[in-house]
């Protein structure tokens, strides 16, 4: 899906002004009059970011944001408010909001933040795609190949792996070759580097 800036505000004049501003900078956008309308159309595949008013008629901006989090939606959210509320801002930022701006906001600053949010979303989705691809390759390994791989990552030699698993060195060599082929690497060092993003810090 095309990356979009989703503008959620119950003030039609503000929606139109923001849409005009973003389109003048060649940023595709869509407007929503309420959090309920936006959530009704929200899909995990949506790309882009959200410019969300804090005080909406009906569901509030923070309530809409909480619904997004509950659904696992990772779109960056930039909150706009006409009322300075530091505690609310701090709470939203701690919950993972992208930014918090007070109306009226500087046009250039808003556009810069939106562009940064779009770039962040693109990088985040690329990382998720890479991780999914890596996990798919790992899932293609047999249980024995996984056992051999774990010992390769520990720096064990073929003979040590053979002794530990009670198999021949030739069998270890075959497993090692298959592991490298399935994982798309040429050495144990490359394998370790490939898998480093999946390892939990100790």
XYZ file of C-alpha atoms in Angstrom:
202
model
C 0.000 0.000 0.000
C 1.115 3.555 -0.702
C 2.492 5.417 2.343
C -0.106 7.936 3.518
C -0.241 10.653 6.126
C -3.508 10.038 7.982
C -4.904 13.297 9.382
C -7.406 12.678 12.185
C -9.116 15.865 13.369
C -12.773 16.764 14.002
C -12.244 20.329 12.753
C -12.891 20.378 9.010
C -10.959 23.617 8.491
C -7.868 22.165 10.158
C -8.164 18.911 8.209
C -8.350 20.834 4.933
C -5.461 23.142 5.870
C -3.212 20.251 6.863
C -4.125 18.286 3.758
C -3.369 21.280 1.530
C -0.015 21.824 3.283
C 1.076 18.215 2.900
C -0.100 17.896 -0.692
C 1.781 21.113 -1.545
C 4.909 19.279 -0.379
C 3.993 16.229 -2.465
C 3.024 14.125 0.525
C 0.023 11.860 -0.029
C -2.563 12.081 2.725
C -6.082 11.141 3.762
C -8.327 12.894 6.252
C -10.595 11.465 8.941
C -13.231 13.330 10.954
C -13.021 11.054 14.009
C -10.914 8.422 15.681
C -13.737 5.948 15.194
C -13.739 6.444 11.414
C -9.973 6.045 11.233
C -9.964 2.887 13.354
C -12.771 1.376 11.260
C -10.532 1.568 8.195
C -7.256 0.774 9.951
C -5.383 -2.246 8.608
C -2.012 -3.714 9.658
C -0.760 -3.287 6.090
C -1.212 0.492 6.167
C 2.026 2.408 5.688
C 2.869 5.993 6.573
C 2.101 7.940 9.748
C -0.756 9.554 11.662
C -1.314 13.213 12.580
C -3.781 12.892 15.444
C -5.620 15.619 17.350
C -5.651 15.110 21.113
C -9.165 16.462 21.729
C -11.652 14.869 19.361
C -15.415 14.682 19.565
C -16.260 11.175 20.728
C -13.167 9.030 21.129
C -10.176 11.158 22.163
C -6.831 11.110 20.405
C -5.099 9.228 23.238
C -7.928 6.658 23.279
C -7.518 6.188 19.525
C -3.773 5.760 20.036
C -4.350 3.110 22.709
C -6.584 1.204 20.292
C -3.810 1.307 17.700
C -1.315 -0.056 20.226
C -3.760 -2.800 21.262
C -3.996 -3.903 17.618
C -0.235 -3.959 17.244
C -0.216 -1.106 14.721
C 3.219 0.507 14.516
C 2.441 3.631 12.475
C 4.268 6.659 13.961
C 1.767 9.043 15.601
C 2.285 12.805 15.769
C -0.129 14.411 18.229
C -1.488 17.931 17.753
C -3.248 19.882 20.477
C -4.650 23.352 20.907
C -4.164 23.135 24.662
C -0.716 22.795 26.192
C -0.843 19.784 28.519
C 2.624 18.697 29.617
C 1.542 15.618 31.643
C -0.498 14.313 28.707
C 2.390 14.934 26.319
C 4.852 13.122 28.561
C 2.518 10.162 28.994
C 1.899 9.846 25.244
C 5.590 10.046 24.415
C 6.334 7.371 26.987
C 3.696 5.184 25.357
C 5.533 5.489 22.066
C 4.044 8.535 20.331
C 6.322 9.947 17.627
C 5.997 13.610 18.638
C 3.703 16.145 20.296
C 3.057 19.637 18.875
C 0.914 22.522 20.042
C -1.410 24.341 17.625
C -0.849 26.554 15.780
C 2.328 24.806 14.655
C 5.046 25.925 12.286
C 4.344 24.530 8.801
C 7.959 23.684 8.006
C 8.498 22.023 11.383
C 5.351 19.936 10.942
C 6.322 18.830 7.434
C 9.840 17.951 8.610
C 8.434 15.813 11.427
C 6.001 14.088 9.066
C 8.812 13.296 6.631
C 10.925 11.905 9.475
C 7.987 9.758 10.607
C 7.467 8.427 7.077
C 11.161 7.555 6.805
C 11.035 5.837 10.198
C 8.026 3.760 9.157
C 9.779 2.716 5.928
C 12.894 1.622 7.835
C 10.818 -0.182 10.438
C 8.930 -2.164 7.805
C 12.155 -3.013 5.978
C 13.605 -4.328 9.250
C 10.450 -6.371 9.889
C 10.678 -7.840 6.379
C 14.323 -8.770 6.866
C 13.556 -10.376 10.223
C 10.654 -12.370 8.767
C 12.909 -13.597 5.942
C 15.580 -14.640 8.437
C 13.069 -16.459 10.627
C 11.739 -18.290 7.544
C 15.251 -19.491 6.722
C 15.745 -20.668 10.291
C 12.445 -22.553 10.132
C 13.739 -24.430 7.069
C 16.507 -26.055 9.139
C 15.959 -29.578 10.396
C 16.189 -30.243 14.154
C 19.611 -31.852 13.639
C 20.812 -28.891 11.580
C 19.689 -26.581 14.370
C 21.704 -28.639 16.867
C 24.774 -28.462 14.659
C 24.276 -24.741 14.040
C 24.067 -23.934 17.749
C 27.453 -25.593 18.239
C 28.927 -23.850 15.215
C 27.857 -20.549 16.789
C 29.623 -21.613 20.001
C 32.831 -21.923 17.990
C 33.038 -25.717 18.200
C 35.173 -27.621 15.696
C 33.704 -30.343 13.500
C 35.290 -33.074 15.639
C 33.878 -31.563 18.828
C 30.416 -31.349 17.264
C 30.664 -34.936 16.029
C 31.650 -36.185 19.486
C 28.930 -34.170 21.224
C 26.175 -35.416 18.910
C 27.634 -38.917 18.449
C 27.794 -38.626 14.662
C 30.644 -38.821 12.159
C 32.722 -35.821 11.115
C 31.560 -36.377 7.525
C 27.938 -36.020 8.681
C 28.814 -32.795 10.499
C 30.441 -31.475 7.315
C 27.285 -32.276 5.329
C 25.083 -30.556 7.916
C 27.389 -27.527 8.006
C 27.245 -27.197 4.210
C 23.450 -27.441 4.211
C 23.157 -24.896 7.024
C 25.358 -22.399 5.202
C 23.398 -22.954 1.989
C 19.983 -22.483 3.617
C 21.117 -19.434 5.571
C 22.903 -17.903 2.581
C 26.312 -17.545 4.265
C 29.833 -18.754 3.521
C 31.345 -19.016 6.983
C 30.627 -19.330 10.683
C 31.527 -15.664 11.103
C 28.916 -14.610 8.523
C 26.365 -16.897 10.191
C 27.007 -15.287 13.567
C 26.684 -11.794 12.119
C 23.457 -12.735 10.325
C 21.837 -14.065 13.487
C 23.057 -11.352 15.847
C 19.814 -9.257 15.558
C 17.792 -12.208 16.883
C 19.928 -12.787 19.954
C 18.650 -11.387 23.222
C 21.137 -9.234 25.140
C 22.515 -10.920 28.229
